[in-house]
Short mmCIF file of C-alpha atoms and ligand atoms in Angstrom, two decimals:
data_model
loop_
_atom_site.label_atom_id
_atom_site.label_comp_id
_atom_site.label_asym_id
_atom_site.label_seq_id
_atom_site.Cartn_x
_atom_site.Cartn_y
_atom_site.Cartn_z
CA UNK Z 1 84.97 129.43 94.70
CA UNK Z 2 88.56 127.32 94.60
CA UNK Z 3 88.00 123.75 92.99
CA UNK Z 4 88.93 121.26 94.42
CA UNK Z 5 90.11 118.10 93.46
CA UNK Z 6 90.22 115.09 95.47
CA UNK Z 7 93.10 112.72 95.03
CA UNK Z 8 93.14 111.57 98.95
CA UNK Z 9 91.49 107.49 98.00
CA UNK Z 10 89.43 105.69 95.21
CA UNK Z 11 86.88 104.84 97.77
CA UNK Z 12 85.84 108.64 97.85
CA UNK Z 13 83.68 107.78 94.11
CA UNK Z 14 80.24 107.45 93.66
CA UNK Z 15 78.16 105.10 91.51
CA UNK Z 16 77.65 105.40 88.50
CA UNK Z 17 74.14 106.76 86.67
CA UNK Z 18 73.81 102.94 85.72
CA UNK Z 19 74.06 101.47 89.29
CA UNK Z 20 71.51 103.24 90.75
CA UNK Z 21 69.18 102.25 88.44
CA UNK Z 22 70.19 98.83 88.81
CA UNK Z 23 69.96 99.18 92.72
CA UNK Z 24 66.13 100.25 91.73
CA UNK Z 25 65.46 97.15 89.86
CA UNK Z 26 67.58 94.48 91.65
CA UNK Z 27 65.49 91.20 91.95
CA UNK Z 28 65.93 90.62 95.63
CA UNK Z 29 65.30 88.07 98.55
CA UNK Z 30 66.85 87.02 102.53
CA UNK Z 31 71.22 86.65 101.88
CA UNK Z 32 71.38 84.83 104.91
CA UNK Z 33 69.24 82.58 103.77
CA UNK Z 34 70.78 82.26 100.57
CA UNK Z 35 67.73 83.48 98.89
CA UNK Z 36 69.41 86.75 97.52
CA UNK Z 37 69.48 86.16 93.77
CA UNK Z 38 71.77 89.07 92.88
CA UNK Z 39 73.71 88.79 95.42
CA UNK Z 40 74.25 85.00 94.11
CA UNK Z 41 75.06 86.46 90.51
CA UNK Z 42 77.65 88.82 91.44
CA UNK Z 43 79.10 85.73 94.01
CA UNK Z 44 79.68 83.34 90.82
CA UNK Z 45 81.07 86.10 88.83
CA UNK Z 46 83.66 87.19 91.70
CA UNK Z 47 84.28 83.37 92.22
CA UNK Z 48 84.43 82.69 88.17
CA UNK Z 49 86.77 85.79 87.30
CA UNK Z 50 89.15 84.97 90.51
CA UNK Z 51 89.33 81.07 89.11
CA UNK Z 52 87.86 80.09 92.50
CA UNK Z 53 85.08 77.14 93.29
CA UNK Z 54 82.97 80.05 95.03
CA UNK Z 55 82.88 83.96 96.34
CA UNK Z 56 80.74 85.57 99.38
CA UNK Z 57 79.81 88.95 99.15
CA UNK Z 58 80.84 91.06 102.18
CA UNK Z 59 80.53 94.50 103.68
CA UNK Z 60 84.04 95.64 103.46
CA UNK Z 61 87.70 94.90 102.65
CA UNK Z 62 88.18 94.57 106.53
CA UNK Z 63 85.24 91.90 107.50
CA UNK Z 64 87.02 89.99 103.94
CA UNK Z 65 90.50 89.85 105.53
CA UNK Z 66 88.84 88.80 109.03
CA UNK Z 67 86.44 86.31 107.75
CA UNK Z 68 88.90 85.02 105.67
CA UNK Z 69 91.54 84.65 108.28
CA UNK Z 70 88.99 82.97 110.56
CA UNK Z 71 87.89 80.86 107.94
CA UNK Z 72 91.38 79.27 107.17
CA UNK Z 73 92.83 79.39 111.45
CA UNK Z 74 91.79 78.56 114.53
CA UNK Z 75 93.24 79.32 118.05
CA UNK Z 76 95.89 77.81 117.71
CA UNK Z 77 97.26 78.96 114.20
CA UNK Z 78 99.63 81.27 113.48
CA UNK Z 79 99.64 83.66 110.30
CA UNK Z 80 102.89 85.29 108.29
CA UNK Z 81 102.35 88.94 106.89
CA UNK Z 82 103.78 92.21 105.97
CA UNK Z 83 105.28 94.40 108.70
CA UNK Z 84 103.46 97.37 106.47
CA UNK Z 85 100.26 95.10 105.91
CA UNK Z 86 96.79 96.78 105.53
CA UNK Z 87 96.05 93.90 107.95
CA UNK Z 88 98.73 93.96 110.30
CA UNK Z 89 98.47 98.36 110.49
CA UNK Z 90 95.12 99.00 109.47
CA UNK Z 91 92.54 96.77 111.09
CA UNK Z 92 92.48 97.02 114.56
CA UNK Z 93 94.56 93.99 114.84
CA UNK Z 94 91.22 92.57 114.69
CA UNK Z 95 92.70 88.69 113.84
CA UNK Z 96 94.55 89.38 117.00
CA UNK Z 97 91.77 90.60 118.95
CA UNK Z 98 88.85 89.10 117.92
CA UNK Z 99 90.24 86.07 116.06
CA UNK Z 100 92.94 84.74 118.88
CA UNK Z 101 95.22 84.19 116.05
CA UNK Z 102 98.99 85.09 116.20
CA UNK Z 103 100.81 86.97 113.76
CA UNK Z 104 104.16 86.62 113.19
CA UNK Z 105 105.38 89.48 111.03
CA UNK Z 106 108.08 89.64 108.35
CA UNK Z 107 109.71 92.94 106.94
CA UNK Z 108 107.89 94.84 104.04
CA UNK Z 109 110.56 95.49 101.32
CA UNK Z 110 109.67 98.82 99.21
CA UNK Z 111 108.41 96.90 96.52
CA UNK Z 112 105.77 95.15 98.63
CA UNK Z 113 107.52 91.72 98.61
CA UNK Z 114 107.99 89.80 101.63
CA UNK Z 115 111.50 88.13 101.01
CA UNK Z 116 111.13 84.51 100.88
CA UNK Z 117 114.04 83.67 103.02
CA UNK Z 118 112.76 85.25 105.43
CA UNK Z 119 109.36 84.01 105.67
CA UNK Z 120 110.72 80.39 104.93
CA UNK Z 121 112.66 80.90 108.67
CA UNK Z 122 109.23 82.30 110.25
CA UNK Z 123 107.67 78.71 109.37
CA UNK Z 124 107.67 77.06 113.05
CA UNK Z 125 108.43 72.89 112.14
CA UNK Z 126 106.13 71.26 114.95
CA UNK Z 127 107.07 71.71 118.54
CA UNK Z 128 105.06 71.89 121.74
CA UNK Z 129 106.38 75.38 122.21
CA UNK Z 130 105.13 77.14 119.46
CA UNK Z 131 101.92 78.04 117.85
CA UNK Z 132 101.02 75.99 113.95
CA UNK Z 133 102.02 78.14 111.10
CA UNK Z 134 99.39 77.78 109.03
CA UNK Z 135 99.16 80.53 106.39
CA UNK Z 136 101.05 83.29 104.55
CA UNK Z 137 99.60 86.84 103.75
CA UNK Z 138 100.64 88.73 100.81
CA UNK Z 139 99.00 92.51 99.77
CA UNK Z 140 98.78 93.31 95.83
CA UNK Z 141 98.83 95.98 95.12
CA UNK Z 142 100.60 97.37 98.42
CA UNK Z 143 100.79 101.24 97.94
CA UNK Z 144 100.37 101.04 94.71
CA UNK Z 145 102.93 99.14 93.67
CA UNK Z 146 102.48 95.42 91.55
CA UNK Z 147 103.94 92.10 93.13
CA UNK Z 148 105.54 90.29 90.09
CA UNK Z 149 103.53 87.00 89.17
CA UNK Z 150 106.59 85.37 89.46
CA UNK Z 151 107.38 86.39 93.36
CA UNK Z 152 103.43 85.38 93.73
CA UNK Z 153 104.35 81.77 92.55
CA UNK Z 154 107.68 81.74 94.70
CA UNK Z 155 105.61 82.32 97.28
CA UNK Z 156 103.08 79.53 96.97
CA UNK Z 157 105.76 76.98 96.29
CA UNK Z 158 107.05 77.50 99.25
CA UNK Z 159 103.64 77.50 100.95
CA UNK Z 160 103.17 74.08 99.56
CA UNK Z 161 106.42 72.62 100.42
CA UNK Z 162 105.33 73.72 104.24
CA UNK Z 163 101.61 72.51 103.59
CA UNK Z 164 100.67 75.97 104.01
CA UNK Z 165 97.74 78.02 102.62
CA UNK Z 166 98.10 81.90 101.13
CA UNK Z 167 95.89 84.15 101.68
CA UNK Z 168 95.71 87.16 98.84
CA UNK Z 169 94.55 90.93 100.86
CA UNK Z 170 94.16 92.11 97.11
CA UNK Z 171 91.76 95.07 97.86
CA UNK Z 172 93.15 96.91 94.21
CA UNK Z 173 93.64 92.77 92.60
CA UNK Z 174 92.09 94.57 89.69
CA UNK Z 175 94.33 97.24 89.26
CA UNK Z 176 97.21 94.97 89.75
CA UNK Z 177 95.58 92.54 86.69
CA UNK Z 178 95.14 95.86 84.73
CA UNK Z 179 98.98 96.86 84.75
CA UNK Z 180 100.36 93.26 84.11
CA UNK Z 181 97.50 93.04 81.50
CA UNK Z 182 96.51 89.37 82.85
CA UNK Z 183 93.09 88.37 83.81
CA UNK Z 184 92.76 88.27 88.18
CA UNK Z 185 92.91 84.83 87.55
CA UNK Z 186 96.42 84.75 86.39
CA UNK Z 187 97.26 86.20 89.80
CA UNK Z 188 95.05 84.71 92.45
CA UNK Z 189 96.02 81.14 91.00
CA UNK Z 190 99.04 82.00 93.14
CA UNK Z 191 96.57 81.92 96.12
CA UNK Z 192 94.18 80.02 98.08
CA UNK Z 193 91.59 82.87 99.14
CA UNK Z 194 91.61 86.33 98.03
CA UNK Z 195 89.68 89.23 99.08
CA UNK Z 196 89.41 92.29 96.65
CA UNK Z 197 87.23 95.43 97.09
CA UNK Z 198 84.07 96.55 95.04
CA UNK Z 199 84.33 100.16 96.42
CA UNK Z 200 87.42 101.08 95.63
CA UNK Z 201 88.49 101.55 91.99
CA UNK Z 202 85.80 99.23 91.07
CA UNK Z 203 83.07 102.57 92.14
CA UNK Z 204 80.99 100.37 93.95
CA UNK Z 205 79.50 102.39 97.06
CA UNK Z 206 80.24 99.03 99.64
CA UNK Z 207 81.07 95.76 99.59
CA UNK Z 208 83.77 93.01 98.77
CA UNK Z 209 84.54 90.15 97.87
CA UNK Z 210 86.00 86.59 99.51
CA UNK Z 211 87.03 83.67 96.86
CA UNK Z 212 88.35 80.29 97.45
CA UNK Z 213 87.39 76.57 97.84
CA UNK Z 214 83.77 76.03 98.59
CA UNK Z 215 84.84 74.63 102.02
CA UNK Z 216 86.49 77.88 102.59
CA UNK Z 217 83.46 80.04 101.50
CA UNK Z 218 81.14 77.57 103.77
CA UNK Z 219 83.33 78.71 106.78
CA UNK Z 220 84.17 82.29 105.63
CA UNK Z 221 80.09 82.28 105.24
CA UNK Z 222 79.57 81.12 109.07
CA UNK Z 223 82.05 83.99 110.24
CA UNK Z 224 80.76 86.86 108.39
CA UNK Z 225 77.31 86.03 110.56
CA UNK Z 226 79.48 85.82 113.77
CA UNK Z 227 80.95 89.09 113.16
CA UNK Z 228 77.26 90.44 112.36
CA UNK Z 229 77.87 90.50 108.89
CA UNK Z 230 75.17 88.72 108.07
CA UNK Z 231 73.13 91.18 105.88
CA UNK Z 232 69.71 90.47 104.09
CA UNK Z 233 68.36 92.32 100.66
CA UNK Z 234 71.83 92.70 99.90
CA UNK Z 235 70.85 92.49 96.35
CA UNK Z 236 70.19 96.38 96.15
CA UNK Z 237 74.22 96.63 96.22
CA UNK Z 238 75.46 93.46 94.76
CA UNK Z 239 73.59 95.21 92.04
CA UNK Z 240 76.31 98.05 91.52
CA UNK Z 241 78.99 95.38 92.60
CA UNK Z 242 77.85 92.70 89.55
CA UNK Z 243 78.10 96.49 87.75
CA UNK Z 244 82.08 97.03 89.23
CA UNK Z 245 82.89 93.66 87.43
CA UNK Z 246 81.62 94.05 84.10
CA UNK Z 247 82.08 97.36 83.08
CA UNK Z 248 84.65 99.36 85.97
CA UNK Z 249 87.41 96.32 85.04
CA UNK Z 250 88.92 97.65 81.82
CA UNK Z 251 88.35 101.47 82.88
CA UNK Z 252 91.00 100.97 85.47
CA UNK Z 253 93.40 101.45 82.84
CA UNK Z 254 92.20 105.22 82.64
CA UNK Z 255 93.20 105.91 86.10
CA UNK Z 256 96.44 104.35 85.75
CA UNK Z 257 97.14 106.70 82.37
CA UNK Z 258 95.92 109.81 84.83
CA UNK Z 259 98.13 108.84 87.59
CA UNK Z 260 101.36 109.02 84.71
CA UNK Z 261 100.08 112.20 83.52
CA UNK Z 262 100.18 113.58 86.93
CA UNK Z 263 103.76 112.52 87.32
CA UNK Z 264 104.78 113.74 84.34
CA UNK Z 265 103.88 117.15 84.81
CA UNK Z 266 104.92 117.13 88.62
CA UNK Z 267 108.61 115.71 87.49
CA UNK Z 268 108.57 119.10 85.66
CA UNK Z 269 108.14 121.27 88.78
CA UNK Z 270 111.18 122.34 90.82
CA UNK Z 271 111.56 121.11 94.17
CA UNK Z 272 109.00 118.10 93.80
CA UNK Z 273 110.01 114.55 93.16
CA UNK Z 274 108.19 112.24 92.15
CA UNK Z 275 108.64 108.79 93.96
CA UNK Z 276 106.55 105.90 92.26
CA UNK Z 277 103.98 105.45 90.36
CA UNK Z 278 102.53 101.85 88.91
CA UNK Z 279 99.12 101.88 89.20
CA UNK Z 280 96.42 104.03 90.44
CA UNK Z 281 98.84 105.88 92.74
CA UNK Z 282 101.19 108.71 92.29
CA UNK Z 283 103.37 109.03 95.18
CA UNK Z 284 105.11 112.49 95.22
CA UNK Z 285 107.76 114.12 98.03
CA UNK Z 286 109.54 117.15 98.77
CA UNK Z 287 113.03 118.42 97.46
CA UNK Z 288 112.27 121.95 98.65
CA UNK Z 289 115.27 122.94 101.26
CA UNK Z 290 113.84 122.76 104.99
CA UNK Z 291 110.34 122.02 103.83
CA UNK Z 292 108.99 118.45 104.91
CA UNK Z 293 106.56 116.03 103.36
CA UNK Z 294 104.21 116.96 106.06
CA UNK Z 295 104.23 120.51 105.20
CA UNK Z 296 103.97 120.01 101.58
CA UNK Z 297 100.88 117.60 101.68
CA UNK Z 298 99.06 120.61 104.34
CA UNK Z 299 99.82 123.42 101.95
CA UNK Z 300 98.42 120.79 99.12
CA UNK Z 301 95.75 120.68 100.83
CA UNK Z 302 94.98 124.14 101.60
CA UNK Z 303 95.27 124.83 98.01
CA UNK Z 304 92.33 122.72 96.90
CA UNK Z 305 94.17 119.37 96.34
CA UNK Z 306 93.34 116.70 98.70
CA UNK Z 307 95.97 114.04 99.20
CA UNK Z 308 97.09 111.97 102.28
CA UNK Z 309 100.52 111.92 103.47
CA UNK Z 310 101.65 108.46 103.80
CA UNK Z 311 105.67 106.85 105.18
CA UNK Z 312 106.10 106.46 101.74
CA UNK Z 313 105.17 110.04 100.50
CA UNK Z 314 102.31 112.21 99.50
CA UNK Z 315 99.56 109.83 98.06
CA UNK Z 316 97.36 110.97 95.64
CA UNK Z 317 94.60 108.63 93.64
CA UNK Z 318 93.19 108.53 91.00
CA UNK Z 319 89.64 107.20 90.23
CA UNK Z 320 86.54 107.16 88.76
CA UNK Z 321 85.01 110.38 88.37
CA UNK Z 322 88.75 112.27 87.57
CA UNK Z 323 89.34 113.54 84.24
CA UNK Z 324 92.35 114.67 83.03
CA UNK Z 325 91.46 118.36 82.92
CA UNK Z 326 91.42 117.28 86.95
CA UNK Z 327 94.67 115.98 86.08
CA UNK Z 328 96.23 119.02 85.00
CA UNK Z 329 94.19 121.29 87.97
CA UNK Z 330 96.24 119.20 90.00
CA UNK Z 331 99.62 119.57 88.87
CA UNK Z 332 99.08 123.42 88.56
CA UNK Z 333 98.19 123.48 92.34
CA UNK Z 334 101.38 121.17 93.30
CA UNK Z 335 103.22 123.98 90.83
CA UNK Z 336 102.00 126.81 92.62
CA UNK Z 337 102.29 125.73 96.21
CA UNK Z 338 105.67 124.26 95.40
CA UNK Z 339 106.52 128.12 94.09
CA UNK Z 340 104.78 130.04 97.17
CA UNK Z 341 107.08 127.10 99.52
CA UNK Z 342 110.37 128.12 97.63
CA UNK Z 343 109.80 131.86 98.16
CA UNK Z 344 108.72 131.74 101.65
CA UNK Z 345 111.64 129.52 103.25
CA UNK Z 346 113.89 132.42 101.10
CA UNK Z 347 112.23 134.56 102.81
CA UNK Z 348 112.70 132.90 106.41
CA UNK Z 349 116.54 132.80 105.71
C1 LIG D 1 91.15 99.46 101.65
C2 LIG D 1 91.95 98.28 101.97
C3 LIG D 1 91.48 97.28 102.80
C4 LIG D 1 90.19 97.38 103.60
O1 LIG D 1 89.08 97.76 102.95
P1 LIG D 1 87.89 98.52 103.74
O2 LIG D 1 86.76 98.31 102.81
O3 LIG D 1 88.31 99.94 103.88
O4 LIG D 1 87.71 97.83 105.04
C5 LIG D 1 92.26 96.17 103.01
N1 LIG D 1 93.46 96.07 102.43
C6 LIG D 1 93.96 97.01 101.63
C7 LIG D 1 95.30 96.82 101.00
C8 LIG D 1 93.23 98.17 101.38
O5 LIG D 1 93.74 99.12 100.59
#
């Protein structure tokens, strides 16, 4: 049988031996009545290791983004974010939709970075016409890729001087601590709320987490109920997410070191370029005359190595659960297919 190794997301891993014994022995009680205690632990260790007053544990890195959005705007608020935003492309439009909350969007540079200028002339000053601007959105990492600590504190300078809030979609916040080599803290002082995922990197099955003020968390608390979110022996997962934070945290590092060994030995094979890599994600593209991305990432595939094709190139992640021997499968498929490519489009002319 042909391995195959899966590079498409981190959210494909599954928990580790030692979560699912501590799913078995989580002490447990009613969340929405508070009475969860693990699901309190893993709350004040989110909230203490983000620098925040307090955390709530929710189901995904979607219902944190919404709660969180509802949490900080009302009808008639207006948010600023990323034209390539996991919120603005990837949820539905679901502040839109279900929130009744306008979003006014700004360009995504390639690094990630919203440029400052440009938000700064997205602020509305007040006027009868226009809907309150009331908070910025920022993604780290976004594809990958690290927003420098310094553009994070640009960014909430100018929030301030607008008495504006910033709200952090840091679903990989750990792998972005990890590369800088900064506790999350050092990053989401930047920010008023964050939201960071449990199941991604982290090898949690579900779950994420919400962090800001304890006003915040009050009202983030009374939207995850309105969006059904309410949930009730959560402890059972909290359990594996309490497990994320203290022991997944420094192992990030591994999947960064995989994702530079993949590069390295795909920068060695002709007709494959390698476009960025900074964390957890090796982004790779085609230099092979007449054959596209899209064709590349199908023959990956095909050959046993699952990635997704993405506008900014062929993703492939790295995770818990891949090994550099994986590693090195990997780059020995990419080397083959990129051979058989090369010989057939000869062949075509
Ligand atoms: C994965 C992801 C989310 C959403 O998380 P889900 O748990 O899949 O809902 C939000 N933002 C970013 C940047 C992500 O990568």
């Amino acid at each position: 049988m042909k391995s195959i190794v899966d590079l498409r997301s981190d959210t494909v891993t599954h928990p580790s031996p030692e979560m699912r014994e501590a799913m078995s022995k989580a002490d447990l009680g009613d969340d929405v009545f508070g009475e969860d205690p693990t699901v309190r632990r893993l709350e004040e260790l989110a909230a203490n290791m983000t620098g925040k007053e307090a955390a709530l544990f929710v189901a995904s890195g979607s219902m944190g983004n919404l709660v969180s959005l509802l949490a900080h705007c009302s009808r008639e608020h207006e948010v600023i974010l990323g034209s390539k935003s996991h919120i603005h492309i990837h949820e539905q439009g679901g502040v839109a939709s279900l929130g009744g909350i306008h979003c006014k969007v700004v360009k995504t540079q390639l690094d990630g970075t919203l440029d400052i200028e440009e938000i700064e002339s997205c602020i509305n000053e007040e006027d009868i016409h226009c809907a309150k601007t009331r908070l910025i959105c920022l993604e780290n990492t976004w594809y990958g890729r690290v927003l420098p600590l310094s553009y994070m504190a640009e960014v909430k300078e100018l929030a301030d001087q607008h008495g504006l809030l910033v709200h952090l979609d840091g679903a990989r916040l750990f792998n972005a601590a990890v590369a800088l080599g900064v506790p999350a803290s050092t990053i989401t002082q930047h920010v008023d709320s964050v939201q960071f995922c449990l199941s991604k990197g982290l090898a949690s099955p579900i779950g994420s987490m919400v962090c800001g003020t304890t006003e915040f968390i009050a009202k983030a608390r009374r939207a995850r109920k309105l969006v059904g979110g309410g949930w009730r022996q959560a402890g059972v997962i909290a359990a594996c997410g309490i497990l994320s934070l203290k022991s997944m945290v420094e192992r990030l590092a591994d999947d960064h070191a995989n994702a530079q060994l993949l590069a390295e030995l795909c920068r060695k094979i002709d007709g494959i370029e390698v476009l960025h890599v900074e964390t957890n994600m090796c982004f790779l593209g085609s230099k092979l005359p007449g054959v596209s991305n899209r064709t590349l990432e199908l023959a990956l595939n095909e050959a046993g190595l699952l990635c997704f094709g993405e506008t900014v190139g062929i993703r492939c992640v790295t995770h818990y659960g891949i090994e550099a021997s994986d590693i090195k499968a990997a780059a020995e498929i990419v080397a083959k297919v990129a051979q058989n490519l090369k010989t057939q489009t000869k062949v075509g002319v």
